Amino acid sequence: MKTFHSEAAMQVENIDAYEALVQFLYRAPIGLVQTDLAGAVEMLNPMASSLLMPLATDAGLDNLFAVLDNVAPQVKQLADAFAEPSGVVCEALRLPLEQAYTAPGAPQVLSISLLKLDAQRLMAVITDATLEMQREQETLRRRLRSAARTDALTRLPNRAAVREQLEAMLARPRIGGGGQFALLFLNFDRFRQINDTLGQALGDQLLVTLADELLAAMAERGWGMPPGARRIDAAAGSGHLVARVGGDEFVVLLDGLRQRDEAERVATRLLDALASQHMVAGREVACRASIGVFWSDGMDDEAGSTAADPDAVMRDASIAMVEAKRAGGARHVVFEASMRERAARRADIETQLRTALAEEQLFVVYQPVVGLNPDGSTDHAAGVEALVRWQHPVRGLVPPFDFIGVAEECGLIDQIGDFVLLRACTDFMRWQRELGAAAPRLVAVNLSRAQLAQPDWTGKVAAILAQTGMAAASLQLEVTESLAAQDEQTQLRLHELKALGIKLALDDFGTGYSSLSSLHLLPVDTVKIDRSFVCKADTSHHHQVLIEATVKVASSLGMNTVAEGIETEAQARAVRAQHCAKGQGYFYSRPLPSDALVPWLVQHAGPGGRAG
Ligand code: C2E
Ligand code: MG
Ligand code: MG
């Protein structure tokens, strides 16, 4: 291996132009390495060997690609893939060095550019970018200190600060795939509910605690937060940023990454850190989070669908966060372009649902629930279940499955739920007046989780009952298993409703979390056995046994049972044989609009309105 160090160059008397150049390159405060196309080093100056030495393995500095293999394998890939006869292979690729290499005063970040000189040779230019990076961080910290970029509650950088930082990152040349970044968009699961329980002041305190925990988890990762640093400095340690961008929304911006894995590892770490209980005013609070990860690589190669500005990056990350929540929360999901389309479709449904509410495109249908009397007769006036429908001007009739989920996510479920409840109670009272004994004795209304989280929802239900003059005992609210088995807060709400005298039913029993053994823990009056069991009631011994066991356990706890989705006479006979108290399904009637339900009830009213 030759070096730029030449004995002739030491004779300063008669230096020709070539020697002057060699001298200059030899002493230059930048590292220069000339290699062949396979990376074998032909020449390097002392600065290059001193900068690269910490990276050298046993093989020494013989081959540049081998030296960079651990920290920047992409340099070799880029050189191999570079087809032009000459030109820039990669420019100012930042290489953060592992802490093990970074003795005090030693470079912490290198910057590498690679040029193809001709068909045989490559030239690498290597500099110590530590100072440059520190200056950038200092500038960032100074900027962050201004109040306009600080969140007043947590003293973390705010959305404006994140936008500014992202802007700088996006403007940076990413030629050669270097300097990747990731944006982690974090939102706490069911925070609104927690906030309602704790009250605003303690909710705020919880957010400050959570901000601290995020900072601590990032510090543990070895990123930033020098001891005693001011909070805003800590939030911006090592070019990474922890910020609060909305109510319970936080952003963690990670710079100088090489692989997506690194970002995912940080996400996992943050979720782990948040998984334990949080202390607020001497109370332990559980509060988990969902994280959407935006990864900068791939931004350029998805034609057309690129996220090129800070708002688009944040929006994409938040779309992935919503996907994480949809998948059950307490997890991270990496953004993919296809999610944008799904999110757009949901946003579309949301907009149209708002119109639907304003223009009264929603209406309620009622499906009869019949009593399966022990004497073999059928009580057609036992009850009805209210089911919401959407008459869309273009799509026609939209089933609840297609919009309830979106309504829950965007908060419209409160309005929809209120509408259905008021409509159902109003219709119920009208039937009482018009049909007398043939009128249903109970109306069931389905509930979503989000509705129960509304502050003073119980008060609202009581007000609707008072407004319509309806007796609480005539109203049945249906909750799914997963909802009823939820946290303390939900249980509390259910008990409040029971205290009003309202009946509670456990919907779709058998499909969810709870089992027969935990039925006694739930404050319900009725168990509705899911259609997936009932449809096999007459053919599968296994399902018969399950139905029989459910009826037995329920009745031992003083609960009623309803078999859902009875479609055939054989199924009806089978559930009756298991002493199921009530049945519901197409065999008796499909859900009907109110004006079709009335004749159905009249037609099926036997002597005294009961038999059939
Ligand atoms: P659910 O409460 O279990 O309601 C029963 C569903 O089964 C209804 O579907 C009903 O039309 C259907 N069904 C009844 N009998 C039969 C049968 O014999 N065979 C078959 N194949 N299906 C039968 P729908 O109306 O599409 O509602 C689906 C779900 O949407 C409901 O399940 C309920 O969880 C939810 N939902 C409906 N209306 C509301 C509402 O106003 N608020 C809320 N939060 N959820 C609602
Ligand atoms: Mg139901
Ligand atoms: Mg059901």
XYZ file of C-alpha atoms and ligand atoms in Angstrom:
660
model
C 0.000 0.000 0.000
C 1.350 3.400 -0.976
C 0.642 6.549 0.929
C 0.630 10.206 0.004
C 3.675 10.460 2.247
C 6.610 10.705 -0.092
C 10.209 11.435 0.846
C 10.634 13.748 -2.111
C 7.870 15.882 -0.768
C 9.888 16.704 2.326
C 12.417 18.637 0.273
C 10.806 22.027 0.317
C 13.345 23.744 -1.946
C 12.107 23.002 -5.478
C 8.612 21.729 -5.309
C 6.792 21.296 -8.557
C 3.042 21.616 -8.855
C 2.443 17.905 -8.484
C 4.449 17.698 -5.301
C 2.563 20.701 -3.899
C -0.693 18.950 -4.515
C 0.544 15.751 -2.882
C 1.730 17.782 0.103
C -1.615 19.429 0.364
C -3.553 16.184 0.190
C -1.208 14.605 2.698
C -1.776 17.330 5.248
C -5.384 18.064 4.455
C -7.646 18.047 7.536
C -9.973 15.686 5.713
C -9.539 11.983 5.203
C -8.911 10.873 1.626
C -8.893 7.250 0.521
C -8.368 5.997 -2.998
C -9.511 2.449 -3.705
C -10.219 0.173 -6.618
C -13.814 -0.698 -7.436
C -13.751 -3.567 -4.952
C -12.725 -1.220 -2.136
C -9.070 -2.346 -1.912
C -7.189 0.673 -0.567
C -4.532 2.057 -2.917
C -3.721 5.268 -1.106
C -4.875 7.009 2.051
C -3.704 10.039 3.986
C -2.984 10.082 7.736
C -6.285 11.816 8.555
C -8.183 9.000 6.847
C -6.347 6.317 8.766
C -6.894 8.088 12.068
C -10.630 8.534 11.400
C -11.139 4.992 10.162
C -8.897 3.249 12.681
C -11.625 2.882 15.355
C -13.719 1.002 12.817
C -10.965 -1.297 11.599
C -11.252 -4.933 12.525
C -8.454 -7.488 12.338
C -8.075 -6.963 8.629
C -6.757 -3.435 9.262
C -7.419 -0.786 6.681
C -6.788 -2.888 3.589
C -10.279 -2.664 2.237
C -12.591 0.330 2.701
C -15.801 -1.656 2.292
C -14.656 -4.200 4.867
C -13.914 -1.361 7.297
C -17.365 0.157 6.744
C -19.192 -3.145 6.714
C -20.495 -2.842 10.281
C -21.538 0.788 10.265
C -22.441 1.487 6.647
C -22.857 -1.656 4.549
C -24.880 0.391 2.099
C -21.741 2.175 0.836
C -20.546 -1.000 -0.862
C -24.028 -1.735 -2.198
C -24.266 1.764 -3.619
C -20.819 1.522 -5.234
C -21.663 -1.859 -6.758
C -24.915 -0.518 -8.098
C -23.350 2.661 -9.519
C -23.399 2.135 -13.297
C -22.155 5.543 -14.527
C -18.507 5.809 -15.638
C -17.886 8.475 -12.999
C -19.776 10.647 -10.500
C -21.032 10.953 -6.937
C -21.924 7.588 -5.416
C -23.036 8.979 -2.094
C -22.705 12.328 -0.435
C -22.204 13.355 3.179
C -23.477 10.078 4.573
C -23.575 10.509 8.355
C -22.241 7.655 10.448
C -22.948 7.889 14.162
C -20.276 5.771 15.847
C -21.126 3.289 18.551
C -20.505 4.583 22.042
C -17.741 2.024 22.495
C -15.607 3.957 19.995
C -16.347 7.380 21.292
C -13.682 8.112 23.886
C -13.803 11.718 25.109
C -12.591 13.963 22.326
C -12.762 11.230 19.712
C -15.098 11.667 16.734
C -18.691 10.649 17.443
C -20.018 11.084 13.949
C -18.230 10.646 10.632
C -19.343 11.982 7.303
C -18.466 10.010 4.175
C -18.768 10.895 0.516
C -17.802 8.478 -2.225
C -16.844 9.511 -5.754
C -16.238 7.287 -8.713
C -13.165 8.777 -10.425
C -13.076 6.502 -13.470
C -13.603 2.900 -14.484
C -10.995 1.671 -11.989
C -10.944 3.978 -9.044
C -13.055 5.294 -6.205
C -12.218 8.188 -3.906
C -13.728 8.446 -0.425
C -13.749 11.741 1.431
C -14.113 11.294 5.193
C -14.548 14.026 7.765
C -15.236 14.232 11.462
C -18.777 15.615 11.596
C -18.959 15.694 15.398
C -18.642 19.452 15.708
C -21.022 20.052 12.862
C -23.581 17.803 14.508
C -23.089 19.457 17.882
C -23.579 22.855 16.272
C -26.793 21.658 14.652
C -27.996 20.362 18.005
C -27.109 23.597 19.707
C -29.037 25.534 17.098
C -31.945 23.179 17.578
C -31.872 23.576 21.343
C -31.675 27.341 21.075
C -34.646 27.382 18.769
C -36.594 25.026 20.982
C -36.128 27.251 23.997
C -38.472 29.800 22.542
C -41.937 29.644 24.028
C -43.590 29.319 20.642
C -41.981 25.917 20.259
C -42.612 24.670 23.761
C -45.661 22.859 25.072
C -46.876 24.759 28.108
C -47.977 21.712 30.088
C -45.098 19.270 29.679
C -42.346 21.764 28.720
C -41.543 19.474 25.807
C -41.140 20.794 22.268
C -44.505 21.190 20.556
C -45.931 20.542 17.110
C -44.327 23.664 15.634
C -40.927 22.430 16.798
C -41.494 19.020 15.234
C -42.552 20.591 11.940
C -39.434 22.753 11.881
C -37.130 19.858 12.633
C -38.832 17.652 10.045
C -38.524 20.400 7.487
C -34.756 20.474 8.009
C -34.541 16.685 7.802
C -36.559 16.529 4.616
C -34.457 19.259 2.981
C -31.229 17.374 3.688
C -29.781 15.454 0.742
C -30.550 11.784 1.174
C -28.481 10.718 -1.784
C -27.189 7.235 -1.187
C -29.818 6.294 1.373
C -27.919 7.908 4.234
C -29.318 9.863 7.132
C -32.607 8.050 7.480
C -35.044 9.175 10.111
C -38.152 7.807 11.768
C -41.127 9.536 13.296
C -42.949 7.696 16.069
C -46.471 9.007 16.598
C -47.744 7.959 19.998
C -51.285 8.152 21.297
C -52.513 6.783 24.602
C -55.252 4.166 24.514
C -58.598 5.248 26.001
C -57.053 8.396 27.419
C -60.329 10.286 27.251
C -61.907 7.741 29.548
C -58.984 7.989 31.982
C -59.209 11.759 31.848
C -62.917 11.627 32.642
C -62.261 9.378 35.623
C -59.328 11.336 37.036
C -60.628 14.790 36.233
C -58.848 17.392 34.124
C -56.186 18.408 36.663
C -55.014 14.879 37.409
C -55.276 14.014 33.720
C -52.816 16.838 33.031
C -50.563 15.549 35.771
C -50.653 12.094 34.180
C -49.532 13.601 30.877
C -46.538 15.203 32.578
C -45.671 11.862 34.191
C -45.960 10.095 30.851
C -43.727 12.732 29.218
C -41.111 12.082 31.900
C -41.321 8.351 31.328
C -40.820 8.814 27.593
C -37.748 10.984 28.170
C -36.343 8.494 30.659
C -36.876 5.598 28.253
C -35.081 7.509 25.516
C -32.214 8.324 27.863
C -31.889 4.695 28.816
C -31.542 3.900 25.164
C -28.320 5.900 25.358
C -29.732 8.715 23.334
C -29.392 12.197 24.661
C -30.432 13.604 28.017
C -27.110 14.563 29.608
C -27.491 14.573 33.404
C -28.928 17.801 34.708
C -29.868 18.962 31.251
C -32.733 21.362 30.946
C -35.910 19.627 29.973
C -35.967 21.091 26.494
C -32.338 20.052 25.974
C -33.156 16.554 27.083
C -36.080 16.404 24.715
C -33.736 17.209 21.862
C -30.790 15.032 22.918
C -28.511 13.868 20.096
C -30.726 15.271 17.392
C -33.651 13.110 18.536
C -36.759 14.872 19.624
C -39.481 13.992 22.114
C -42.437 16.312 21.656
C -46.069 16.711 22.600
C -48.153 17.539 19.562
C -51.701 17.342 20.889
C -53.860 16.313 23.863
C -52.457 12.848 24.487
C -50.343 12.729 21.346
C -46.585 12.606 21.479
C -43.971 12.419 18.756
C -40.513 10.900 18.972
C -38.287 11.889 16.075
C -35.232 9.659 15.553
C -32.449 10.901 13.335
C -29.421 9.263 11.731
C -30.847 5.751 11.553
C -29.673 3.123 9.153
C -32.375 0.507 9.370
C -36.085 0.380 10.074
C -35.413 -2.216 12.767
C -33.763 0.448 14.880
C -36.921 2.555 14.864
C -39.069 -0.478 15.665
C -36.798 -1.393 18.551
C -37.230 2.091 20.011
C -41.017 1.793 19.619
C -41.025 -1.542 21.443
C -38.861 -0.110 24.151
C -41.142 2.878 24.679
C -44.211 0.636 24.837
C -42.471 -1.588 27.394
C -41.568 1.452 29.465
C -45.188 2.651 29.436
C -46.653 -0.780 30.175
C -46.250 -0.537 33.930
C -48.534 1.477 36.211
C -48.089 5.248 36.404
C -48.256 7.149 39.671
C -50.545 10.159 39.769
C -51.295 11.868 43.063
C -50.559 8.669 44.968
C -52.778 6.596 42.681
C -51.672 3.915 40.279
C -53.061 4.359 36.798
C -52.756 1.965 33.873
C -52.366 3.759 30.576
C -50.975 2.065 27.496
C -50.139 3.555 24.162
C -50.302 2.840 20.450
C -47.489 3.946 18.153
C -47.452 4.580 14.419
C -43.981 4.484 12.892
C -43.100 6.506 9.817
C -39.827 5.378 8.254
C -38.156 7.826 5.875
C -36.634 5.266 3.534
C -39.022 4.265 0.790
C -40.438 7.766 0.821
C -38.768 8.399 -2.529
C -39.483 5.189 -4.332
C -43.240 4.996 -3.958
C -44.153 6.961 -7.022
C -46.708 9.644 -6.448
C -47.727 8.609 -2.962
C -44.792 10.255 -1.256
C -44.935 12.065 2.016
C -42.789 15.055 1.246
C -43.738 17.690 3.770
C -43.767 17.655 7.569
C -47.550 17.549 7.832
C -47.747 14.592 5.471
C -45.113 12.725 7.491
C -47.021 13.325 10.720
C -50.307 12.394 9.082
C -48.867 9.132 7.737
C -47.451 8.246 11.150
C -50.795 8.992 12.786
C -52.572 6.807 10.212
C -50.305 3.934 11.272
C -51.107 4.785 14.911
C -54.838 4.415 14.181
C -54.087 1.022 12.627
C -52.260 0.062 15.833
C -55.336 1.027 17.832
C -57.630 -0.869 15.492
C -55.487 -3.938 16.013
C -56.230 -3.695 19.741
C -53.797 -1.020 20.936
C -50.672 -1.305 23.112
C -48.562 -1.986 20.029
C -46.726 -0.320 17.175
C -47.484 -0.476 13.475
C -45.200 0.715 10.668
C -46.849 2.941 8.084
C -47.509 1.534 4.617
C -48.916 3.448 1.663
C -51.958 1.151 1.478
C -53.055 2.409 4.896
C -53.557 5.844 3.424
C -56.298 4.531 1.195
C -58.072 2.789 4.050
C -57.805 5.906 6.194
C -59.196 7.972 3.333
C -62.120 5.580 3.029
C -62.785 5.883 6.761
C -62.506 9.663 6.575
C -64.950 9.530 3.694
C -67.435 7.491 5.725
C -66.958 9.923 8.592
C -67.796 12.946 6.437
C -70.797 11.180 4.974
C -71.954 10.054 8.407
C -71.956 13.680 9.563
C -74.187 14.526 6.631
C -76.299 11.472 7.392
C -76.888 12.701 10.934
C -77.663 16.230 9.787
C -79.972 15.090 6.996
C -81.612 12.306 8.980
C -80.505 9.456 6.718
C -80.210 7.214 9.777
C -83.221 5.305 10.978
C -84.020 2.478 13.328
C -85.487 -0.948 12.575
C -86.821 -3.351 15.175
C -86.417 -7.085 15.371
C -88.945 -8.940 17.529
C -87.625 -10.983 20.447
C -90.151 -13.688 21.304
C -90.762 -15.482 24.583
C -90.395 -19.261 24.370
C -93.048 -20.143 26.942
C -92.642 -23.385 28.908
C -96.128 -24.466 27.722
C -94.849 -24.501 24.135
C -96.545 -21.234 23.115
C -94.715 -18.218 21.730
C -95.053 -14.757 23.261
C -94.720 -12.405 20.319
C -94.939 -9.251 22.412
C -91.981 -10.084 24.640
C -89.742 -7.404 23.193
C -87.961 -5.829 20.248
C -84.336 -4.944 19.567
C -83.552 -1.587 17.987
C -80.973 -1.827 15.177
C -79.655 1.222 13.370
C -79.680 1.544 9.577
C -78.286 4.102 7.170
C -80.188 4.937 4.008
C -77.303 6.273 1.920
C -78.360 8.378 -1.093
C -75.946 6.524 -3.406
C -74.912 3.310 -1.659
C -78.397 2.380 -0.606
C -78.984 0.634 2.699
C -75.749 0.449 4.719
C -75.591 -2.145 7.537
C -74.239 -1.092 10.953
C -71.162 -3.281 10.502
C -69.954 -0.831 7.799
C -70.144 2.314 9.879
C -70.364 1.641 13.633
C -66.613 0.988 13.824
C -65.774 4.271 12.076
C -68.323 6.107 14.211
C -66.629 4.732 17.333
C -63.216 5.878 16.127
C -64.238 9.390 15.194
C -66.519 10.014 18.168
C -69.759 10.183 16.157
C -71.036 7.124 18.011
C -72.220 9.369 20.845
C -74.574 11.195 18.534
C -75.701 8.017 16.775
C -76.258 6.272 20.099
C -78.298 9.179 21.447
C -80.358 9.247 18.282
C -81.137 5.506 18.426
C -81.964 5.619 22.138
C -84.341 8.570 21.843
C -85.990 7.111 18.709
C -86.427 3.687 20.334
C -87.939 5.086 23.545
C -90.261 7.390 21.596
C -91.452 4.550 19.325
C -91.871 2.248 22.324
C -94.178 4.689 24.069
C -96.217 5.204 20.874
C -96.738 1.406 20.552
C -97.948 1.304 24.148
C -100.569 3.920 23.330
C -101.572 2.407 19.960
C -101.339 -1.342 20.553
C -102.171 -1.869 24.206
C -101.586 -5.506 25.122
C -100.075 -6.309 21.707
C -97.294 -3.766 22.282
C -93.812 -5.105 23.094
C -92.985 -5.051 26.800
C -89.281 -4.368 26.357
C -87.093 -2.478 23.912
C -83.411 -3.359 23.625
C -80.800 -0.841 22.457
C -77.177 -1.691 21.639
C -74.359 0.203 23.321
C -70.812 0.964 22.218
C -67.860 1.240 24.526
C -67.302 4.908 23.686
C -70.844 5.791 24.759
C -70.236 4.524 28.265
C -67.199 6.791 28.510
C -69.273 9.943 28.021
C -69.300 12.074 31.141
C -72.669 11.732 32.862
C -74.061 9.339 30.318
C -76.253 7.804 33.000
C -77.793 11.235 33.534
C -78.495 11.506 29.833
C -80.281 8.141 29.774
C -82.355 9.168 32.785
C -83.276 12.403 30.982
C -84.422 10.518 27.855
C -86.548 8.202 30.001
C -88.111 11.203 31.728
C -88.659 13.035 28.445
C -90.454 10.090 26.839
C -92.221 8.985 30.002
C -90.803 5.511 29.709
C -90.275 3.170 32.674
C -86.617 2.247 33.190
C -87.536 -1.435 33.521
C -88.817 -1.455 29.923
C -85.410 -0.520 28.549
C -82.679 -3.082 27.988
C -79.178 -1.948 27.099
C -76.996 -4.490 25.324
C -73.252 -4.585 25.739
C -70.808 -7.041 24.237
C -68.750 -9.331 26.406
C -65.480 -7.551 25.716
C -67.074 -4.311 26.807
C -68.689 -5.625 29.957
C -65.486 -7.339 31.059
C -63.618 -4.054 30.751
C -62.107 -1.918 33.460
C -63.498 -0.618 36.711
C -64.837 2.529 35.080
C -67.095 0.562 32.740
C -68.278 -1.660 35.554
C -69.123 1.431 37.562
C -71.193 2.843 34.693
C -73.065 -0.443 34.292
C -73.911 -0.465 37.995
C -75.146 3.135 37.751
C -77.472 2.112 34.915
C -78.734 -0.855 36.902
C -79.397 1.440 39.826
C -81.749 3.415 37.566
C -83.726 0.199 37.069
C -82.573 -0.391 33.492
C -82.036 -3.980 32.319
C -78.647 -5.020 30.998
C -77.932 -7.768 28.485
C -74.663 -9.412 27.518
C -74.668 -9.544 23.715
C -72.981 -12.117 21.446
C -72.131 -14.379 24.383
C -69.599 -17.052 23.505
C -67.592 -15.009 21.020
C -65.562 -12.894 23.399
C -63.405 -12.946 26.448
C -65.561 -13.914 29.359
C -66.451 -17.464 30.128
C -69.263 -19.092 32.033
C -67.096 -19.028 35.122
C -66.884 -15.229 35.131
C -70.536 -14.579 34.311
C -71.319 -13.920 37.961
C -68.953 -10.936 37.926
C -70.998 -9.056 35.352
C -74.001 -6.983 36.420
C -76.297 -8.290 33.679
C -79.888 -9.593 33.692
C -79.832 -11.374 30.363
C -77.330 -13.405 28.360
C -77.760 -13.423 24.594
C -76.282 -16.602 23.141
C -74.477 -15.793 19.909
C -75.837 -16.856 16.541
C -72.708 -18.930 15.847
C -73.890 -21.362 18.568
C -77.589 -21.184 17.815
C -77.140 -21.990 14.117
C -75.725 -25.365 15.123
C -78.179 -25.971 17.964
C -79.976 -28.731 16.068
C -77.017 -30.417 14.378
C -73.992 -30.300 16.669
C -73.929 -32.102 19.982
C -71.007 -29.929 21.073
C -73.025 -26.728 20.521
C -76.061 -28.206 22.233
C -73.969 -28.877 25.315
C -72.612 -25.348 25.300
C -76.085 -23.830 25.032
C -77.399 -26.103 27.763
C -74.510 -25.151 30.078
C -74.996 -21.449 29.394
C -78.717 -21.639 30.185
C -78.035 -23.583 33.394
C -75.338 -21.231 34.684
C -77.343 -18.147 33.711
C -80.496 -19.349 35.436
C -78.561 -20.318 38.557
C -77.436 -16.694 38.665
C -81.003 -15.469 38.121
C -80.278 -14.386 34.558
C -82.451 -14.792 31.472
C -81.244 -16.258 28.188
C -81.991 -15.259 24.602
C -80.992 -17.390 21.607
C -79.900 -15.042 18.790
C -80.226 -15.708 15.071
C -82.778 -18.544 15.002
C -83.379 -19.252 11.311
C -85.205 -22.575 11.238
C -87.941 -24.388 13.048
C -85.437 -27.098 14.043
C -83.181 -24.523 15.689
C -86.188 -23.026 17.477
C -87.165 -26.448 18.767
C -83.620 -27.203 19.881
C -83.157 -24.028 21.930
C -86.605 -24.411 23.432
C -85.626 -27.923 24.509
C -82.647 -26.371 26.308
C -85.064 -24.116 28.248
C -83.827 -20.938 26.640
C -86.290 -18.238 27.739
C -86.388 -16.138 24.586
C -85.492 -16.315 20.931
C -84.762 -13.898 18.120
C -84.048 -14.480 14.458
C -85.249 -14.502 10.865
C -87.406 -17.535 11.672
C -89.690 -15.214 13.640
C -89.035 -11.984 11.812
C -86.328 -9.965 10.135
C -85.688 -6.504 11.579
C -88.621 -4.308 10.502
C -89.189 -0.568 10.162
C -91.588 0.718 12.792
C -94.543 0.935 10.392
C -94.100 -2.731 9.392
C -93.555 -3.886 12.967
C -96.957 -2.655 14.099
C -98.961 -4.939 11.709
C -96.605 -7.838 12.557
C -97.367 -7.412 16.242
C -101.098 -7.089 15.595
C -101.110 -10.160 13.363
C -99.295 -12.258 15.936
C -101.270 -11.058 18.923
C -103.230 -14.025 20.191
C -106.006 -13.865 22.783
C -104.839 -11.299 25.321
C -101.959 -10.497 22.980
C -99.748 -13.273 24.287
C -100.171 -16.583 22.589
C -99.163 -17.709 19.115
P -76.461 -7.580 17.512
O -76.811 -6.624 18.577
O -76.004 -8.923 17.917
O -77.723 -7.670 16.580
C -78.155 -8.833 15.966
C -77.736 -8.862 14.543
O -78.020 -10.130 13.990
C -78.478 -7.855 13.664
O -77.593 -7.463 12.623
C -79.584 -8.709 13.093
O -80.106 -8.192 11.884
C -78.871 -9.997 12.873
N -79.794 -11.127 12.866
C -80.890 -11.301 13.607
N -81.476 -12.492 13.361
C -80.694 -13.113 12.441
C -80.771 -14.389 11.768
O -81.677 -15.200 11.971
N -79.775 -14.673 10.893
C -78.767 -13.805 10.628
N -77.856 -14.151 9.751
N -78.673 -12.595 11.240
C -79.629 -12.251 12.134
P -77.363 -5.949 12.261
O -78.623 -5.183 12.377
O -76.607 -5.924 10.999
O -76.461 -5.443 13.445
C -75.183 -5.945 13.623
C -74.577 -5.443 14.894
O -74.376 -4.034 14.827
C -75.463 -5.658 16.106
O -75.330 -6.969 16.565
C -74.933 -4.638 17.041
O -73.774 -5.122 17.686
C -74.505 -3.517 16.119
N -75.548 -2.476 16.127
C -76.718 -2.433 15.480
N -77.378 -1.300 15.793
C -76.612 -0.626 16.686
C -76.757 0.617 17.382
O -77.751 1.333 17.294
N -75.740 0.989 18.211
C -74.635 0.206 18.365
N -73.679 0.632 19.183
N -74.460 -0.952 17.725
C -75.443 -1.380 16.884
Mg -77.736 -6.634 20.269
Mg -75.792 -10.226 19.136
